[in-house]
Tab-separated table of C-alpha atoms and ligand atoms in Angstrom:
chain	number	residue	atom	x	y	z
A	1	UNK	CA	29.707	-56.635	113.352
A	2	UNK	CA	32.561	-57.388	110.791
A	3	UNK	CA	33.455	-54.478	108.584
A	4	UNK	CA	35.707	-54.894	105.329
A	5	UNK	CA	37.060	-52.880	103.355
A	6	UNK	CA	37.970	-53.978	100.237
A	7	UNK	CA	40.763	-51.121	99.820
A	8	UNK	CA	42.118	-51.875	96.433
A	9	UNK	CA	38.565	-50.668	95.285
A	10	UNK	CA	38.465	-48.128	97.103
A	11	UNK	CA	38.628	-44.311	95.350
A	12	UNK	CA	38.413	-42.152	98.456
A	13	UNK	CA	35.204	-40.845	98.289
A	14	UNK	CA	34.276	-40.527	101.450
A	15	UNK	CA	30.903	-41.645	101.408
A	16	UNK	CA	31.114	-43.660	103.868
A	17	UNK	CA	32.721	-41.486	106.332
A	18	UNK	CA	29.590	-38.816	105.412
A	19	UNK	CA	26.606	-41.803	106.284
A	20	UNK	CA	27.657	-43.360	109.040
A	21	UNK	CA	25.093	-42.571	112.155
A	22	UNK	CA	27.973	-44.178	114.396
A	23	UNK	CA	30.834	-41.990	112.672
A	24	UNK	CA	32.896	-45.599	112.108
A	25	UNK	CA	34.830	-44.177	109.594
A	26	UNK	CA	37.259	-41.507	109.539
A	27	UNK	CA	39.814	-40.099	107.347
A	28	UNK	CA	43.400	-41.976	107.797
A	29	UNK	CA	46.790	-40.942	106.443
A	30	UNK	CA	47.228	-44.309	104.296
A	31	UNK	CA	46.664	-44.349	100.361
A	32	UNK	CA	46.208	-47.256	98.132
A	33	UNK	CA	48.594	-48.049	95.559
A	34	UNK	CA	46.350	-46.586	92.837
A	35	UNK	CA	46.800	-43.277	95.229
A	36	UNK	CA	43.540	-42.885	96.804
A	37	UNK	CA	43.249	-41.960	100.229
A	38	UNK	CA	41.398	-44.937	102.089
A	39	UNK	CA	39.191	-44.333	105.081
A	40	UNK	CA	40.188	-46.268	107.989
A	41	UNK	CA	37.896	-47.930	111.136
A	42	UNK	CA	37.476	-46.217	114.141
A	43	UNK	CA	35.732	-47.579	117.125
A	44	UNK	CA	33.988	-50.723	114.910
A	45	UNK	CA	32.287	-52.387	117.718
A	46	UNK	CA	29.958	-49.527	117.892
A	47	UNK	CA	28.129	-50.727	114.458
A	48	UNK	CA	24.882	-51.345	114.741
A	49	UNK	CA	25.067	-53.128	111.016
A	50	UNK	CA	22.655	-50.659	109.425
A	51	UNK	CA	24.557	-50.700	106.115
A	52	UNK	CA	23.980	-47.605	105.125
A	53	UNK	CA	27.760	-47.432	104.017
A	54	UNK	CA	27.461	-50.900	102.153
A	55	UNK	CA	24.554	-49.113	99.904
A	56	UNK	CA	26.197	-45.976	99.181
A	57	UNK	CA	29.641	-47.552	97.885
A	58	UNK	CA	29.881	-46.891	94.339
A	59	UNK	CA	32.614	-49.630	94.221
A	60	UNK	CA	30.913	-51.994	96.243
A	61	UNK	CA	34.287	-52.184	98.558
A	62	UNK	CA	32.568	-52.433	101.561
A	63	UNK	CA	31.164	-55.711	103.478
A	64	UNK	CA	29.185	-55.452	106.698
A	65	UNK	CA	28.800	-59.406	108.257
A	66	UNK	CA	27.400	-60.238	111.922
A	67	UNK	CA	30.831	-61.727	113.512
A	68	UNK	CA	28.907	-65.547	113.662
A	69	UNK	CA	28.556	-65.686	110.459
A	70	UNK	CA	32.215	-65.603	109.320
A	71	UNK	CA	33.694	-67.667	112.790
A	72	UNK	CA	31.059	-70.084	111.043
A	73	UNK	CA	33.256	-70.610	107.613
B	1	UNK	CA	19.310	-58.700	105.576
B	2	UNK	CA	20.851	-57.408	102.509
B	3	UNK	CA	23.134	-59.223	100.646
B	4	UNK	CA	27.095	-58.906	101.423
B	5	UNK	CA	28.279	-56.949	98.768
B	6	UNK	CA	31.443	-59.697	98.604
B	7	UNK	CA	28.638	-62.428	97.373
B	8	UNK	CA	27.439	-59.959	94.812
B	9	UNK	CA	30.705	-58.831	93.179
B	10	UNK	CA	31.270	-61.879	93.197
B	11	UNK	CA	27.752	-63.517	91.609
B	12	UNK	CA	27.283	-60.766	89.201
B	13	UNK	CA	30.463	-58.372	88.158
B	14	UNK	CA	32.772	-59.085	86.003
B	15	UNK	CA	35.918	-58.669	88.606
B	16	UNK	CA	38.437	-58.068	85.539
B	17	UNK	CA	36.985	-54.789	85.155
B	18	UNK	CA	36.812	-53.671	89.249
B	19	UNK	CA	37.135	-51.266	90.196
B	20	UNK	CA	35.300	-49.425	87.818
B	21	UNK	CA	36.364	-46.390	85.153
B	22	UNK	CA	33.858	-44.471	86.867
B	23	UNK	CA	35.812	-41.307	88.943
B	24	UNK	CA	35.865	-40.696	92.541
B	25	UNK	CA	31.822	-40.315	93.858
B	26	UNK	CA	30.416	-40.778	90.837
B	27	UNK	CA	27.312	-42.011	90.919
B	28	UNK	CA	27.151	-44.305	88.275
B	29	UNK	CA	28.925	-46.911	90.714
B	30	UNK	CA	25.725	-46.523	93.471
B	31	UNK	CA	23.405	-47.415	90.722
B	32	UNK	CA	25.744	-50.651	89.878
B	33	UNK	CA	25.417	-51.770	93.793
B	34	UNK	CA	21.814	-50.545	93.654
B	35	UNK	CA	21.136	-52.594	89.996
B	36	UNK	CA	22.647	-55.704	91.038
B	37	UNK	CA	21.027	-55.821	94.381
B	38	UNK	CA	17.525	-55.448	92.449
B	39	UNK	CA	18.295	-57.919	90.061
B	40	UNK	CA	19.388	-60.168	93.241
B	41	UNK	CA	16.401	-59.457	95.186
B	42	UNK	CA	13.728	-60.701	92.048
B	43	UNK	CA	16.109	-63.832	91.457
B	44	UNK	CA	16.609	-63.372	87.844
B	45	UNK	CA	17.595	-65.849	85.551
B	46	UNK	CA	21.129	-63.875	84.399
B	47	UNK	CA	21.010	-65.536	81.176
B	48	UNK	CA	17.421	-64.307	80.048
B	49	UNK	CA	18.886	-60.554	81.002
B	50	UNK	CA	19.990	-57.726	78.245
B	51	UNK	CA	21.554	-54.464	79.365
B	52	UNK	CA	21.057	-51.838	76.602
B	53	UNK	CA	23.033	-48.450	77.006
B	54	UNK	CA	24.267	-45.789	74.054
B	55	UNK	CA	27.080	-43.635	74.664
B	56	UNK	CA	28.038	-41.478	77.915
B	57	UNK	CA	30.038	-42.781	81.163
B	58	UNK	CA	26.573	-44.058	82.162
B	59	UNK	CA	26.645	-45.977	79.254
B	60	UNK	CA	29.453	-47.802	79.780
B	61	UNK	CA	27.507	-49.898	82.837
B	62	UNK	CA	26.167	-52.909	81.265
B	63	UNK	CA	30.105	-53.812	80.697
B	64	UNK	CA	30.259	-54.540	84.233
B	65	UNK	CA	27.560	-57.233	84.218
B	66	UNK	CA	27.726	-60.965	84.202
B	67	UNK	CA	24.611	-60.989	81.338
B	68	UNK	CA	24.147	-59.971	78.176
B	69	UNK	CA	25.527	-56.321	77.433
B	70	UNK	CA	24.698	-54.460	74.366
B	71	UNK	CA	26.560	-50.907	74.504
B	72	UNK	CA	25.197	-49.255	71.057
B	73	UNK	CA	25.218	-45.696	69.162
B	74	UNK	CA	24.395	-42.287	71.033
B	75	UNK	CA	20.937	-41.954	71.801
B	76	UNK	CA	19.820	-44.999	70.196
B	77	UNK	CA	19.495	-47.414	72.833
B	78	UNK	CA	16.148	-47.582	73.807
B	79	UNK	CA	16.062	-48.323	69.990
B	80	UNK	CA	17.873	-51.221	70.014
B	81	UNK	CA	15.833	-52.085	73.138
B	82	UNK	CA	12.723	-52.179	71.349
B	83	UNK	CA	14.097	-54.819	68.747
B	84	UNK	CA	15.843	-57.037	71.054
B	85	UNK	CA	12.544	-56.971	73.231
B	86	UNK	CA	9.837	-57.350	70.370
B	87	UNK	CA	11.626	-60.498	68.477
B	88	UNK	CA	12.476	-62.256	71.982
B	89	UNK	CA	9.755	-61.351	74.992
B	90	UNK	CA	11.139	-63.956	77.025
B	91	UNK	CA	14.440	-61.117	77.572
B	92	UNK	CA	14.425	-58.934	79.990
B	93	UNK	CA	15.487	-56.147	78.975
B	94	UNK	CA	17.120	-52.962	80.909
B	95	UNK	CA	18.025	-49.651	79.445
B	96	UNK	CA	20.951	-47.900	80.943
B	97	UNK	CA	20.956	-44.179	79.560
B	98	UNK	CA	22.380	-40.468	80.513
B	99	UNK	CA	20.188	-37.208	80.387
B	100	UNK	CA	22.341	-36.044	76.978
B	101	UNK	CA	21.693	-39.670	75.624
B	102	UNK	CA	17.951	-40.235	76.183
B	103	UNK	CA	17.040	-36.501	76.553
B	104	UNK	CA	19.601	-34.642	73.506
B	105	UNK	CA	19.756	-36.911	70.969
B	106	UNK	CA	17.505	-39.677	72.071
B	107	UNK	CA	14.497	-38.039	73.182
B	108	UNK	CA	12.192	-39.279	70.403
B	109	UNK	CA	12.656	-42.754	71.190
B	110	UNK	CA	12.390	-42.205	74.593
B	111	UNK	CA	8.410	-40.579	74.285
B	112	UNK	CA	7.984	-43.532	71.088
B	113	UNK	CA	8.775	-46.191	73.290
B	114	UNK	CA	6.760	-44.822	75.914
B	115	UNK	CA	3.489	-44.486	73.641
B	116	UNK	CA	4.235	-48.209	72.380
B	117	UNK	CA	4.278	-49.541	76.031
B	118	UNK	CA	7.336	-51.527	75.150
B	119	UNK	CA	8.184	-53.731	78.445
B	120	UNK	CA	11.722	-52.648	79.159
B	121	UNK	CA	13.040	-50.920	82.288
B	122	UNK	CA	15.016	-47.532	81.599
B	123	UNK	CA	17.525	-46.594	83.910
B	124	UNK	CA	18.673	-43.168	83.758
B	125	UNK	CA	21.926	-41.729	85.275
B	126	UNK	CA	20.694	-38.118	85.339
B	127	UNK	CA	23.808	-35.911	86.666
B	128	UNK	CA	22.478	-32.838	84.619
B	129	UNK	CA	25.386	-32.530	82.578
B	130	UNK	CA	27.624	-34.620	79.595
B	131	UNK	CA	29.990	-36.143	81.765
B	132	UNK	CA	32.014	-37.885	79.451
B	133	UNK	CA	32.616	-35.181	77.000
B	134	UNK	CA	33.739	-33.020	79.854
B	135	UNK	CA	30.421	-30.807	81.485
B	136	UNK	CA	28.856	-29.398	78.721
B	137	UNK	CA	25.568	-28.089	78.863
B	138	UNK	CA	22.456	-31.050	78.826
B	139	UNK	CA	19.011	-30.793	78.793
B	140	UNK	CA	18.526	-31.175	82.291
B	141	UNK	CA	21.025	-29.087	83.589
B	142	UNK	CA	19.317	-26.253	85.554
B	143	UNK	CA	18.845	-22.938	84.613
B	144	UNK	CA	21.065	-20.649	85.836
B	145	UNK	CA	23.840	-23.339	86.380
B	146	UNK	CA	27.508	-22.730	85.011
B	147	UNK	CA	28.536	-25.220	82.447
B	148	UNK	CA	31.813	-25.654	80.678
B	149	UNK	CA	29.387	-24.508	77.766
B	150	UNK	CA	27.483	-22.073	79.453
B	151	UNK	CA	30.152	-19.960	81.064
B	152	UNK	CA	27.930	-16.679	81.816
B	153	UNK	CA	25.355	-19.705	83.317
B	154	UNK	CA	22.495	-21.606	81.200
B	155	UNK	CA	19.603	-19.323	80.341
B	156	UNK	CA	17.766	-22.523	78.903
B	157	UNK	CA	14.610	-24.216	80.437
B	158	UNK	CA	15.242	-27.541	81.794
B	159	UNK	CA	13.450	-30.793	81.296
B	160	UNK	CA	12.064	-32.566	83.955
B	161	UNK	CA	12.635	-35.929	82.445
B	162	UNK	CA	10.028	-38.164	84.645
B	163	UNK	CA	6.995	-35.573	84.334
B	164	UNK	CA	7.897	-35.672	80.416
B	165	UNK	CA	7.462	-40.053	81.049
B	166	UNK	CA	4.282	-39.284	82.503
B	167	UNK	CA	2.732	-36.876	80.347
B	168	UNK	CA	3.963	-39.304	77.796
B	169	UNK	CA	1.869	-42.107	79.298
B	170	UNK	CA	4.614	-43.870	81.012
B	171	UNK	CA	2.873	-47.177	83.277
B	172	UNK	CA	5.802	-46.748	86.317
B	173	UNK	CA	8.014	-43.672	86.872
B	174	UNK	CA	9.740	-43.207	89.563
B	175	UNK	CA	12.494	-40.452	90.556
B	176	UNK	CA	15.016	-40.679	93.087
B	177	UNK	CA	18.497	-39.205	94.066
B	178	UNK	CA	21.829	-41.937	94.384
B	179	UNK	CA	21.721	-40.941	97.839
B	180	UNK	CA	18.082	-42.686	98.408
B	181	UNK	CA	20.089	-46.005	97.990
B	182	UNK	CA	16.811	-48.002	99.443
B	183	UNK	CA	14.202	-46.492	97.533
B	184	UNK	CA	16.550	-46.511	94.711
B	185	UNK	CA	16.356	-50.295	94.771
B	186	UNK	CA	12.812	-50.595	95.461
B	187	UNK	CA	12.410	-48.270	92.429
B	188	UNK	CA	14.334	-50.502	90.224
B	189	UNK	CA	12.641	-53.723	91.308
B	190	UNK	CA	9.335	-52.741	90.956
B	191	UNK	CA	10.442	-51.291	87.143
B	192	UNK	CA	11.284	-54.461	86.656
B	193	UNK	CA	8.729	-56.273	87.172
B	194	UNK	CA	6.420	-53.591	85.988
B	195	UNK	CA	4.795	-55.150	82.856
B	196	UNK	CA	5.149	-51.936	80.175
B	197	UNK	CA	7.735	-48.977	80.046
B	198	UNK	CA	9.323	-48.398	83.269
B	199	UNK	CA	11.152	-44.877	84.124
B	200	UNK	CA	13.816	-44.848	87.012
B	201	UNK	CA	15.515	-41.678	87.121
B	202	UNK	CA	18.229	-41.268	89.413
B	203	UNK	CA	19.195	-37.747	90.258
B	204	UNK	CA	23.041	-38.313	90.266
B	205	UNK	CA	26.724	-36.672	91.022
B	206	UNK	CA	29.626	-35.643	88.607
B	207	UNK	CA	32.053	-34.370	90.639
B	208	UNK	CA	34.453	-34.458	87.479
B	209	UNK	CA	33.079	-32.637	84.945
B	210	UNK	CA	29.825	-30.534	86.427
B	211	UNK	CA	32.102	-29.646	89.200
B	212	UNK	CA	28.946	-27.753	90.996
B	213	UNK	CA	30.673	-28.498	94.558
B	214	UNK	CA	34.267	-29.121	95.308
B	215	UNK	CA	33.951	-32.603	97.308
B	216	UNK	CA	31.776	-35.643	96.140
B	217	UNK	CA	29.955	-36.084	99.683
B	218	UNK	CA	28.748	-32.153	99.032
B	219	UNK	CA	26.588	-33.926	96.249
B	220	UNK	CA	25.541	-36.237	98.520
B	221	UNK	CA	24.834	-33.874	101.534
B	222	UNK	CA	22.934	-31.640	98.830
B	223	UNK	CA	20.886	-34.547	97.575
B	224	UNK	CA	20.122	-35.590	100.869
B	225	UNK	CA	19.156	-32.334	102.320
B	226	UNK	CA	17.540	-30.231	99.373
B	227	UNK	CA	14.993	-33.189	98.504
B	228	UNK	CA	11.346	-32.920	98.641
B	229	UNK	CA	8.682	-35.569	98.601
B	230	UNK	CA	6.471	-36.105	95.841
B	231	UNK	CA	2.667	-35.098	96.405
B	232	UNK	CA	0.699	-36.797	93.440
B	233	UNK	CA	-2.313	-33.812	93.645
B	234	UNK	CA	0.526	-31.315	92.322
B	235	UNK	CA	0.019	-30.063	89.002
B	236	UNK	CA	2.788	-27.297	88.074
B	237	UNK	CA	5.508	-29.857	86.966
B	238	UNK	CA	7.492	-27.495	84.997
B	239	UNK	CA	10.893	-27.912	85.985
B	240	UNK	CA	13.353	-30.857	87.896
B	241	UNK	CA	14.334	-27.835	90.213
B	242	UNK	CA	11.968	-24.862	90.232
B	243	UNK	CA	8.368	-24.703	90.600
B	244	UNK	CA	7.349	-21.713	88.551
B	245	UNK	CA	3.833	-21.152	89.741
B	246	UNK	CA	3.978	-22.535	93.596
B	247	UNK	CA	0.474	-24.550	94.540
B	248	UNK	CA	-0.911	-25.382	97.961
B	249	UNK	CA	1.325	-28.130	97.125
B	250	UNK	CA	4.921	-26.406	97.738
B	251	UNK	CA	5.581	-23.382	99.781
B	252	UNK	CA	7.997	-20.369	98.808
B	253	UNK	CA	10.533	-22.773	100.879
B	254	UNK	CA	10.260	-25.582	98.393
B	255	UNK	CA	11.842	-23.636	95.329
B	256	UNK	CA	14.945	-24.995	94.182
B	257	UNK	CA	14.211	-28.255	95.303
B	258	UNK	CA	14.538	-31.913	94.254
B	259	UNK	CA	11.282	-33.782	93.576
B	260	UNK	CA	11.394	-37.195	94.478
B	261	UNK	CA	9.135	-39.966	94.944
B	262	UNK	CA	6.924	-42.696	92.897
B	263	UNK	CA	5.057	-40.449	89.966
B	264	UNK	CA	3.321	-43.122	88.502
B	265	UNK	CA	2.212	-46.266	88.580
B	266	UNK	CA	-0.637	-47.803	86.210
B	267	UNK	CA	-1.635	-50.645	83.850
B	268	UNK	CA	-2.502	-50.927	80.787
B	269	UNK	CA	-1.308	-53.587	78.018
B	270	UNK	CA	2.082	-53.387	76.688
B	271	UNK	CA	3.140	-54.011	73.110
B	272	UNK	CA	4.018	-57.720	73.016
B	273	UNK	CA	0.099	-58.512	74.369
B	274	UNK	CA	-1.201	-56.779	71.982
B	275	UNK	CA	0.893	-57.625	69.189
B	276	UNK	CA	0.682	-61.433	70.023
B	277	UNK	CA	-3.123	-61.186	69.512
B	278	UNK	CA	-2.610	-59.020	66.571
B	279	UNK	CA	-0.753	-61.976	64.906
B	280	UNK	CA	-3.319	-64.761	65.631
B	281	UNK	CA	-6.200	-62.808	64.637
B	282	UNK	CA	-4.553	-61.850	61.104
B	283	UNK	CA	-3.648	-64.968	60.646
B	284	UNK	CA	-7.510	-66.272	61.210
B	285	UNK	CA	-9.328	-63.641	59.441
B	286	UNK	CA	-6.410	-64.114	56.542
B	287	UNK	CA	-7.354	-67.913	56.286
B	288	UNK	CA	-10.945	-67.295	56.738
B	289	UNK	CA	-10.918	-64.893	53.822
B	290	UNK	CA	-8.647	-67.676	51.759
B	291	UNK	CA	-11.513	-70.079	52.100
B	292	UNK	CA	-14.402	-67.659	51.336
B	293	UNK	CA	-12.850	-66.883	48.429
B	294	UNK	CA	-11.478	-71.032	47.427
C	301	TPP	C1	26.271	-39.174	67.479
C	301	TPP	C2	27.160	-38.680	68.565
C	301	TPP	N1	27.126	-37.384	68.923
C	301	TPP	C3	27.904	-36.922	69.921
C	301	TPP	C4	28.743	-37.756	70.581
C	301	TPP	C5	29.638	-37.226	71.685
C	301	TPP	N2	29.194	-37.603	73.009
C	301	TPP	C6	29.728	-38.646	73.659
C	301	TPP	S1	29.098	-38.879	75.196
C	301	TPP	C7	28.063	-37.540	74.990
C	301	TPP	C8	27.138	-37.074	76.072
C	301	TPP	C9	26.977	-37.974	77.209
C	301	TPP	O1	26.123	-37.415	78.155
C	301	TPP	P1	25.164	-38.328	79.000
C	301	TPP	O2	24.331	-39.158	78.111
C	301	TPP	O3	24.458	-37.442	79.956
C	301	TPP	O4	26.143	-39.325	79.746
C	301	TPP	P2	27.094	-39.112	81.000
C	301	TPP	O5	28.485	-39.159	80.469
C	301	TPP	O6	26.753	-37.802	81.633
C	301	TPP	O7	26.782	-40.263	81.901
C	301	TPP	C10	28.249	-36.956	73.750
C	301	TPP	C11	27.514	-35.744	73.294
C	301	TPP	C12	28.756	-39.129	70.186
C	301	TPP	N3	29.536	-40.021	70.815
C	301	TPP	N4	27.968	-39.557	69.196
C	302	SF4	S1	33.072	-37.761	84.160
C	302	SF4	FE1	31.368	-37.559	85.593
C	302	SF4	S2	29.841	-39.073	84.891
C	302	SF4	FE2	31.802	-39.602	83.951
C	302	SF4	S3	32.704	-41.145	85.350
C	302	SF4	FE3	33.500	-39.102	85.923
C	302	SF4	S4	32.133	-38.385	87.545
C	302	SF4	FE4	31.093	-40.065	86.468
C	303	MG	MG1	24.843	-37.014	81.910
């Protein structure tokens, strides 16, 4: 699965990081330039593409595409 | 498969405004995603569609949309609903509203509407507290609860906004928490297309001004955790948190806890039916009456 993160939406919520089953996200050490602290990918290949985090983003930041789908574009 | 959330910012936000006013874990944002995925689901015609909100941070959601956006007066929007819905049924009409806005000051169009049957959906962003003014004390915020109003905590009973749609004779209510994102949707379709008044209220997070946990995913944890199904048979509705007289229903371990779940879901006909055969039978019986009397 392809995850993006769109992080100039992002407002460090930490949704994400909370509804993961896989734990994909974590917290990282990087901030946006509006100052928010973005989460960062950790062990990706792992998704299952549940989208549980695409649902729960109140920015709508994140993306979750099976890999064939964007080689195809 | 759901929809990439790229194609749908894309199709139906206004990307001048992203990222949104909204603060860190508000909710309002989930019921954006969760909106636009409903309205992407039924295929809707984004030209025949009218978002209707009054005043509050919840309010300010129809500015996001590409469609029509109305963002009126406090309270009033369900008001302004009515008349954009009655002159031009072909609109579909959605209501965005907070618990101060539909429940404080707007209550009595709220339960009017409701007894009309008007066929709009209402959406409301019910984080149990004025958000926008800074946490003051709502109509829904629990009893007991510290508010920026209610220092020494709220001794006030609290409304339980979707029982108060029912009792009213709502057709569809449903009640859900921002962290049910796929009943949430479900919910909103199915108002949708629900011919007649259609409740969706969405339990939902402030972590700015109700401040009731330090972290926005503790609002999400709670909502996840402290919700309860519900069981149509049960009749002690009283509260949105506390069941004063516990049925066979709910045991001692259910107190405190969120009700969610479909409430209702009926038919009967809605205003613009009726009022359509209203017209041509006036209009007969007027004629009929003209040439009686010729
Ligand atoms: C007639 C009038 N009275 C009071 C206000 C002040 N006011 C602005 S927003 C608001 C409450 C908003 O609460 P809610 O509807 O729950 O929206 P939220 O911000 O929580 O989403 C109030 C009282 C106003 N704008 N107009
Ligand atoms: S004040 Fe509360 S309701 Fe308003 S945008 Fe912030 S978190 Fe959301
Ligand atoms: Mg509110």
């Amino acid at each position: 699965m392809d995850i993006k993160i769109k992080e100039e939406y992002c407002k460090g919520c930490e949704y994400c990081i909370e509804v993961c089953p896989q734990e994909i996200f974590q917290k990282s050490k990087r901030y946006n330039e509006k100052g928010y602290n973005v989460p960062e990918l950790n062990n990706s290949k792992s998704c299952t593409g549940c989208k549980k985090c695409e649902l729960i983003c109140p920015e709508m930041a994140i993306t979750i595409s099976k890999e064939e789908e964007n080689k195809k574009k | 498969m759901l929809k990439p959330s790229d194609e749908l910012r894309e199709k139906y936000l206004r990307k001048d405004l992203l990222p949104s006013m909204f603060c860190p874990g508000c909710s309002i944002g989930q019921i954006m995603n969760y909106t636009v995925r409903a309205i992407d689901d039924l295929e809707m015609d984004q030209d025949k569609l009218v978002f209707v909100s009054g005043i509050g941070c919840s309010s300010r959601l129809p500015a996001y949309f590409e469609a029509y956006g109305v963002h009126t007066t406090h309270g009033r929007a369900i008001a302004f609903a009515t008349g954009i819905k009655v002159t031009n049924p072909d609109l579909q009409v959605i209501v965005f509203t907070g618990d101060g806005d539909i429940a404080a000051i707007g209550l009595n169009h709220f339960l009017q509407s409701i007894r009309r049957n008007i066929d709009i959906t209402v959406i409301c962003v019910n984080n149990e507290t004025y958000g926008m003014t800074g946490g003051q004390v709502s109509p829904t915020s629990p009893m007991g609860f510290k508010t920026k109003t209610t220092p020494y905590s709220n001794i006030e009973h609290s409304f339980n906004l979707s029982f108060l749609a029912k009792a009213a004779g709502a057709v569809y209510v449903s009640r859900w928490t921002t962290a049910h994102s796929v009943q949430a949707i479900k919910a909103i379709k199915k108002g949708i297309k629900k011919k007649g008044l259609a409740f969706i209220e969405l339990i939902s997070a402030c972590p700015t001004s109700d401040r009731r946990f330090p972290e926005p995913k503790d609002y999400l944890n709670y909502f996840l955790n402290e919700s309860i199904r519900y069981k149509p048979h049960c009749e002690d509705e009283l509260s949105s948190h506390v069941f004063k007289n516990l049925n066979e229903c709910f045991t001692a371990q259910d107190e405190g806890k969120l009700i969610v779940g479909e409430i209702t879901d009926l038919d009967k006909p809605d205003y613009h039916e009726l009022y359509k055969e209203l017209k041509e039978r006036s209009i007969n019986e007027f004629w009929k009456k003209r040439e009686n009397t010729d």
